mmCIF file of C-alpha atoms in Angstrom:
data_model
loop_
_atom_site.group_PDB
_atom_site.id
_atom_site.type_symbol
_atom_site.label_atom_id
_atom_site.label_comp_id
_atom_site.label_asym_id
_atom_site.label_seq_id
_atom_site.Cartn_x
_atom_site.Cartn_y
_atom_site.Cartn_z
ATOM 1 C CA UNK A 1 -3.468 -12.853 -44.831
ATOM 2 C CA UNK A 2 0.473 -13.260 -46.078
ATOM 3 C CA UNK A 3 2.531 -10.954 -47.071
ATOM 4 C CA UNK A 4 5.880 -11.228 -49.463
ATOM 5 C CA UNK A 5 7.997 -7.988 -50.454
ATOM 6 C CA UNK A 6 9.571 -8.879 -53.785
ATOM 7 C CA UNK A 7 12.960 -6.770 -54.112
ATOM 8 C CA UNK A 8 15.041 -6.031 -51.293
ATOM 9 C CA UNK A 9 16.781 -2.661 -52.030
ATOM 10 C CA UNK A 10 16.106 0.781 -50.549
ATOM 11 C CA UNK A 11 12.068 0.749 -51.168
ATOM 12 C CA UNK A 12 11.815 -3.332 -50.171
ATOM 13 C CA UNK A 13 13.788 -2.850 -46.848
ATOM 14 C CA UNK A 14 11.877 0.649 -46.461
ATOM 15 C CA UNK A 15 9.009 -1.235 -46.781
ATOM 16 C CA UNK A 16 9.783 -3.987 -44.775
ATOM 17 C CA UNK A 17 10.554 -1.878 -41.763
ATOM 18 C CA UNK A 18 7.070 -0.828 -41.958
ATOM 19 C CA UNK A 19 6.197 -4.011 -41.394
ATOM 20 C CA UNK A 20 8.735 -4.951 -38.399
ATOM 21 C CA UNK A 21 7.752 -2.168 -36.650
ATOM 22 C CA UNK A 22 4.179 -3.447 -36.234
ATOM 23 C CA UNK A 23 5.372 -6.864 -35.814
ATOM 24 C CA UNK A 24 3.559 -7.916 -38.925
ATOM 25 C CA UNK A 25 5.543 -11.204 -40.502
ATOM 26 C CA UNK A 26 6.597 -10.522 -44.330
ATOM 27 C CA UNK A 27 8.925 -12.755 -46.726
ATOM 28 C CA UNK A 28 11.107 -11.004 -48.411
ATOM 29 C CA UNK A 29 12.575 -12.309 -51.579
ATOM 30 C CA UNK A 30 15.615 -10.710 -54.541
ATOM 31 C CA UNK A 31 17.278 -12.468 -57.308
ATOM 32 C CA UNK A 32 19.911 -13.061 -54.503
ATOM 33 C CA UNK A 33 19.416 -16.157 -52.673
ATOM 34 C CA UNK A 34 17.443 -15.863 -48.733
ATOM 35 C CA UNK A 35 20.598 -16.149 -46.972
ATOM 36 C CA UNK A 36 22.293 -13.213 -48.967
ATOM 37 C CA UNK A 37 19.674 -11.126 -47.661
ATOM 38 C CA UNK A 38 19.459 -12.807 -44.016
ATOM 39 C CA UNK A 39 21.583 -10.309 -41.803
ATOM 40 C CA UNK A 40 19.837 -7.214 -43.563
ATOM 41 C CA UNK A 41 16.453 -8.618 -42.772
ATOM 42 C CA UNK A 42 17.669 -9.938 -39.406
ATOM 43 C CA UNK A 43 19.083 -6.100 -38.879
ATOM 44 C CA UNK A 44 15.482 -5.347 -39.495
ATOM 45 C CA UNK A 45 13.227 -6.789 -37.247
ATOM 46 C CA UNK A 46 12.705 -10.779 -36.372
ATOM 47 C CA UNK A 47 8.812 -10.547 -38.336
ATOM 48 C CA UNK A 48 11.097 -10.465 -41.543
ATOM 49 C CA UNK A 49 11.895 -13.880 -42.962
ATOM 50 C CA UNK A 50 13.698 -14.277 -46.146
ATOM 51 C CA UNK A 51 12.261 -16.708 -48.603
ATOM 52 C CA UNK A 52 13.120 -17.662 -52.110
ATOM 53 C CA UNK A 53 11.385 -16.242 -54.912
ATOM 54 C CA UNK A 54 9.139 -19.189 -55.290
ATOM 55 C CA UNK A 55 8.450 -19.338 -51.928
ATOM 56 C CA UNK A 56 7.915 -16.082 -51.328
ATOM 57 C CA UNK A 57 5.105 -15.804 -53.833
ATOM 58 C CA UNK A 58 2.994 -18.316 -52.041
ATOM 59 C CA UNK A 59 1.788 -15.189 -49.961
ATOM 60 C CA UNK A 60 -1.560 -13.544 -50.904
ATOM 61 C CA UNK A 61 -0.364 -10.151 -51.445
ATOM 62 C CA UNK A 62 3.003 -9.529 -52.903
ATOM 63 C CA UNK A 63 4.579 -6.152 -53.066
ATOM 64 C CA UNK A 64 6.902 -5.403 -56.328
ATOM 65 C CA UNK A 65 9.793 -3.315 -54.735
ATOM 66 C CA UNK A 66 11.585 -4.544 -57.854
ATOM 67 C CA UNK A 67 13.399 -2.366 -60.529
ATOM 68 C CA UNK A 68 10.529 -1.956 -63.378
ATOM 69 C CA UNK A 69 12.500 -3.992 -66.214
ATOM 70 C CA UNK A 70 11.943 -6.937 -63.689
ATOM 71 C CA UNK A 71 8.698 -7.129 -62.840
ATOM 72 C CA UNK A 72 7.605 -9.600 -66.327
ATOM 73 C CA UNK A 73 10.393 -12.412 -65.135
ATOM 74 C CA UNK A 74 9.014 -12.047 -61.905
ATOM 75 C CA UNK A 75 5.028 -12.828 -63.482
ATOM 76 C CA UNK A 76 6.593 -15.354 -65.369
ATOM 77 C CA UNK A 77 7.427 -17.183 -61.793
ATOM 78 C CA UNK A 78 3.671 -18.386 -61.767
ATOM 79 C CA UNK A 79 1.694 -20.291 -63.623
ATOM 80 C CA UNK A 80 -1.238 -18.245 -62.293
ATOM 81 C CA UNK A 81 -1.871 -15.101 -60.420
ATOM 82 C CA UNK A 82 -5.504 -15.950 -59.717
ATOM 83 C CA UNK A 83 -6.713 -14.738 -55.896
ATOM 84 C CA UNK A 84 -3.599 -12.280 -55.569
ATOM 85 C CA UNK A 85 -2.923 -9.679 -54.601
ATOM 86 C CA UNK A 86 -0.106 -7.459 -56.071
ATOM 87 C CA UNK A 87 1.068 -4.191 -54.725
ATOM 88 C CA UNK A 88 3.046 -1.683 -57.758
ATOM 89 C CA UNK A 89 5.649 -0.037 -55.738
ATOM 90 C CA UNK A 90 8.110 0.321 -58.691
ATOM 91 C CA UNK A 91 8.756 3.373 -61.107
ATOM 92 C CA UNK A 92 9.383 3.334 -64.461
ATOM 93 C CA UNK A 93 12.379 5.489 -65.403
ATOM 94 C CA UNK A 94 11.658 4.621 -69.192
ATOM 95 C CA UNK A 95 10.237 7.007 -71.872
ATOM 96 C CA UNK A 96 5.964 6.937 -72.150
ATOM 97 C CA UNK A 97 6.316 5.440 -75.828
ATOM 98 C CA UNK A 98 7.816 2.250 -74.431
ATOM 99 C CA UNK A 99 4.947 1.448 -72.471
ATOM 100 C CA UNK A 100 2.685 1.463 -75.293
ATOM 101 C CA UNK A 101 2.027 4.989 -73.924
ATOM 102 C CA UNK A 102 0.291 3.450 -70.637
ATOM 103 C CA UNK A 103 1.116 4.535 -67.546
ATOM 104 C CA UNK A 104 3.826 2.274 -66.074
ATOM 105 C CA UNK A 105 1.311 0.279 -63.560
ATOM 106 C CA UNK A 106 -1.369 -0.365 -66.280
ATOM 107 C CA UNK A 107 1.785 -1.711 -68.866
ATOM 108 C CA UNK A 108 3.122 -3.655 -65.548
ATOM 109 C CA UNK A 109 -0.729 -4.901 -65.032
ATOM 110 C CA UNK A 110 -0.635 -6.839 -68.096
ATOM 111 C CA UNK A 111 2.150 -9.622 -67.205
ATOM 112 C CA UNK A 112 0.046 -10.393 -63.911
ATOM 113 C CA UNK A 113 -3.351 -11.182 -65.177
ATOM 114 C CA UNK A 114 -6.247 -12.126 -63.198
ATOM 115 C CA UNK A 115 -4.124 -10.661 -60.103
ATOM 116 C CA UNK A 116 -6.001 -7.867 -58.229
ATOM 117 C CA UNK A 117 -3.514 -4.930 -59.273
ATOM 118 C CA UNK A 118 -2.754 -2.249 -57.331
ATOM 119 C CA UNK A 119 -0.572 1.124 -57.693
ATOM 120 C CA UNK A 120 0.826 2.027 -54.079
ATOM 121 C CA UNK A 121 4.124 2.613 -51.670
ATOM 122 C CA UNK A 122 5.594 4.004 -54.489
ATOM 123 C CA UNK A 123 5.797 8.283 -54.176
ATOM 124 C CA UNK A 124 8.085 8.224 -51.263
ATOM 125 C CA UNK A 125 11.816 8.493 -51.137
ATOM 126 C CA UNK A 126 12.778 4.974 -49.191
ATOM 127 C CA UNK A 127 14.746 7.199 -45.916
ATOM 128 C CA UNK A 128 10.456 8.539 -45.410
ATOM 129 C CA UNK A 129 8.508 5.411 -46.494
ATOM 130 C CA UNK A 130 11.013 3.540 -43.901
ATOM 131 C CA UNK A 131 10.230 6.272 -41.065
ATOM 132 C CA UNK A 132 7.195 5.986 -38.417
ATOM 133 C CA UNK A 133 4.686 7.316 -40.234
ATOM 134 C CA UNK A 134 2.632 8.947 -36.977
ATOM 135 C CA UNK A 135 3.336 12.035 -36.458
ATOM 136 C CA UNK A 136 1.930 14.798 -34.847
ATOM 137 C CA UNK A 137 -0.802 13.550 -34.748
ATOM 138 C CA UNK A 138 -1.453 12.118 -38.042
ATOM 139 C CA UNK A 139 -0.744 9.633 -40.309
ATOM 140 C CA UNK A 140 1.786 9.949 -43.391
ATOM 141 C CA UNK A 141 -0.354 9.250 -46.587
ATOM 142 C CA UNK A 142 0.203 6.712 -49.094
ATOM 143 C CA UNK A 143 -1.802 7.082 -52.626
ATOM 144 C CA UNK A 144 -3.909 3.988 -53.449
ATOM 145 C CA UNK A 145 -5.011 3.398 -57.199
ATOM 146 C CA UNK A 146 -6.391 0.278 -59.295
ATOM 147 C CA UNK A 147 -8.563 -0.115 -62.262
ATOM 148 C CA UNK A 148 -10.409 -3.094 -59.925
ATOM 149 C CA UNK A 149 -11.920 -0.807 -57.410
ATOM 150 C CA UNK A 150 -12.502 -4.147 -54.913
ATOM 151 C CA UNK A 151 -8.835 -4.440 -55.141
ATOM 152 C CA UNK A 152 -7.971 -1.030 -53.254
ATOM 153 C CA UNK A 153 -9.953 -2.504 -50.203
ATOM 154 C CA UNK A 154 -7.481 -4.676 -48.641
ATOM 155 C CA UNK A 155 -4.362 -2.991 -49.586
ATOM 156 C CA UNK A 156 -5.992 0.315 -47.623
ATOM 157 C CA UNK A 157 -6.401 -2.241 -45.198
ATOM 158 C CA UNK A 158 -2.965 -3.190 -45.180
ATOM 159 C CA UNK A 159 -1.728 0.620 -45.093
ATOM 160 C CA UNK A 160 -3.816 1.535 -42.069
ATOM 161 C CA UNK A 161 -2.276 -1.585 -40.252
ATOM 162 C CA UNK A 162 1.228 0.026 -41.007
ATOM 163 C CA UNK A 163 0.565 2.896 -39.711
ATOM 164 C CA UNK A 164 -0.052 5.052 -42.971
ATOM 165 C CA UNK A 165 -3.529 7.073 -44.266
ATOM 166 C CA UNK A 166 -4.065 5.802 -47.610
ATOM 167 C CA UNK A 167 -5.999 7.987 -49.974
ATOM 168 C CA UNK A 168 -7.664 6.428 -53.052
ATOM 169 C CA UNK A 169 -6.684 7.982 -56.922
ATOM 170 C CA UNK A 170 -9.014 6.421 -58.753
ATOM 171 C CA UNK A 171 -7.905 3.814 -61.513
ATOM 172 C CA UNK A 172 -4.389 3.916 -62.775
ATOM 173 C CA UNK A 173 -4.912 5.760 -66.085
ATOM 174 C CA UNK A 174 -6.331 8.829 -63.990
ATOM 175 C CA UNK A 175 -5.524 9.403 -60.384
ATOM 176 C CA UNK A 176 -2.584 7.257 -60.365
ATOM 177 C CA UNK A 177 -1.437 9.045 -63.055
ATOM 178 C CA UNK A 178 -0.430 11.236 -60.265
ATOM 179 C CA UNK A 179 1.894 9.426 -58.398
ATOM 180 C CA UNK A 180 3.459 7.711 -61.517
ATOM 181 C CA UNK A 181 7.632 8.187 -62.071
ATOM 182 C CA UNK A 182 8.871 8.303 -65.963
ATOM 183 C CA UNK A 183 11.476 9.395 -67.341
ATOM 184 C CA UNK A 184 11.615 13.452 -67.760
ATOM 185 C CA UNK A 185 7.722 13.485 -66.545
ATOM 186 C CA UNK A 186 6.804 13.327 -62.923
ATOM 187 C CA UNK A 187 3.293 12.796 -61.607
ATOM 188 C CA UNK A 188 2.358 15.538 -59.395
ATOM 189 C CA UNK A 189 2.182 14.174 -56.055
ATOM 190 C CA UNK A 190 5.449 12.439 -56.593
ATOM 191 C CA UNK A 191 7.811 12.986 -53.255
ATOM 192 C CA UNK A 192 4.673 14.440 -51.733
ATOM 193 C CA UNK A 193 5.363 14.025 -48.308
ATOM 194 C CA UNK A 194 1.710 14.729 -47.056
ATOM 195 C CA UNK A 195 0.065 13.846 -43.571
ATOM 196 C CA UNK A 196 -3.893 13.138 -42.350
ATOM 197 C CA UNK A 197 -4.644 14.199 -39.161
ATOM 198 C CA UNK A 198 -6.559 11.769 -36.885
ATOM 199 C CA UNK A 199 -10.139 12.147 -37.272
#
């Protein structure tokens, strides 16, 4: 399994230390060319290669650490999202009406068709998604949701290989409704710092 982080700001690089600190390789790609973002990623951990966009979307499961206006140019990149993977770590700061009143994953879903879509990463401030997430005992959470229940699967997968507990929401219209970031309305368990112990 590859990985690519798309976006290389405070969430990507929050991300990406996840990553580095379990010595799992990731691409990460911007809008800036790879060697723009080579001594950040270098700073990071040596399992952090930049890539261009193009390149970076050869991996099977991309995250979008993007801001949310970007994410159709970045669907645009391929002819076909058929056998991906694509992880919805962005928030929407825009008003409900101008995602045809969807929540912002399930209005993001619809430029990456036939990609396995799902909501996650994204309910964290970057300074605690970039921190170990053991501790005491536990496991910091991370909220899962997808209206393609085989989709949540891996990317749980993925989570518990990074360290974090991820809990399931349901599909994105109802439990990830929860963890979804608009403009004036909050989901509830947005900035929920929350923790599973060990079982």
């Amino acid at each position: 399994m590859s990985y690519a982080i798309v976006g290389f700001g405070k969430i990507g690089q929050a991300i990406a230390h996840a990553f580095a600190r379990k010595n799992i390789k990731v691409a990460v790609a911007s809008r800036r060319p790879p060697e723009a973002l080579a001594p950040q990623a270098r700073a990071i951990g040596p399992t952090v290669v930049t890539k261009s966009l193009r390149d970076a979307l050869e991996a099977d499961t991309i995250i979008l650490a993007i801001p949310f206006g970007e994410h159709r140019e970045v669907a645009k990149a391929l002819p076909s999202w058929e056998g991906k993977t694509v992880i919805d770590a962005m928030n929407a700061l825009v008003p409900l009406e101008e995602l045809d009143g969807l929540p912002s994953s399930a209005f993001a879903a619809k430029s990456f068709t036939s990609a396995k879509f799902v909501k996650g990463f994204n309910h964290l401030i970057a300074a605690t998604l970039a921190a170990d997430p053991v501790v005491e005992g536990g496991h910091r959470v991370v909220f899962l949701s997808s209206d393609d229940e085989n989709a949540i699967a891996p990317v749980a997968d993925l989570a518990k290989q990074l360290g974090f507990a991820p809990v399931k929401l349901g599909k994105l219209n109802e439990g990830g409704a929860l963890v979804h970031a608009r403009r004036h309305t909050w989901g509830q368990l947005i900035f929920q710092d929350l923790f599973k112990k060990e079982q």
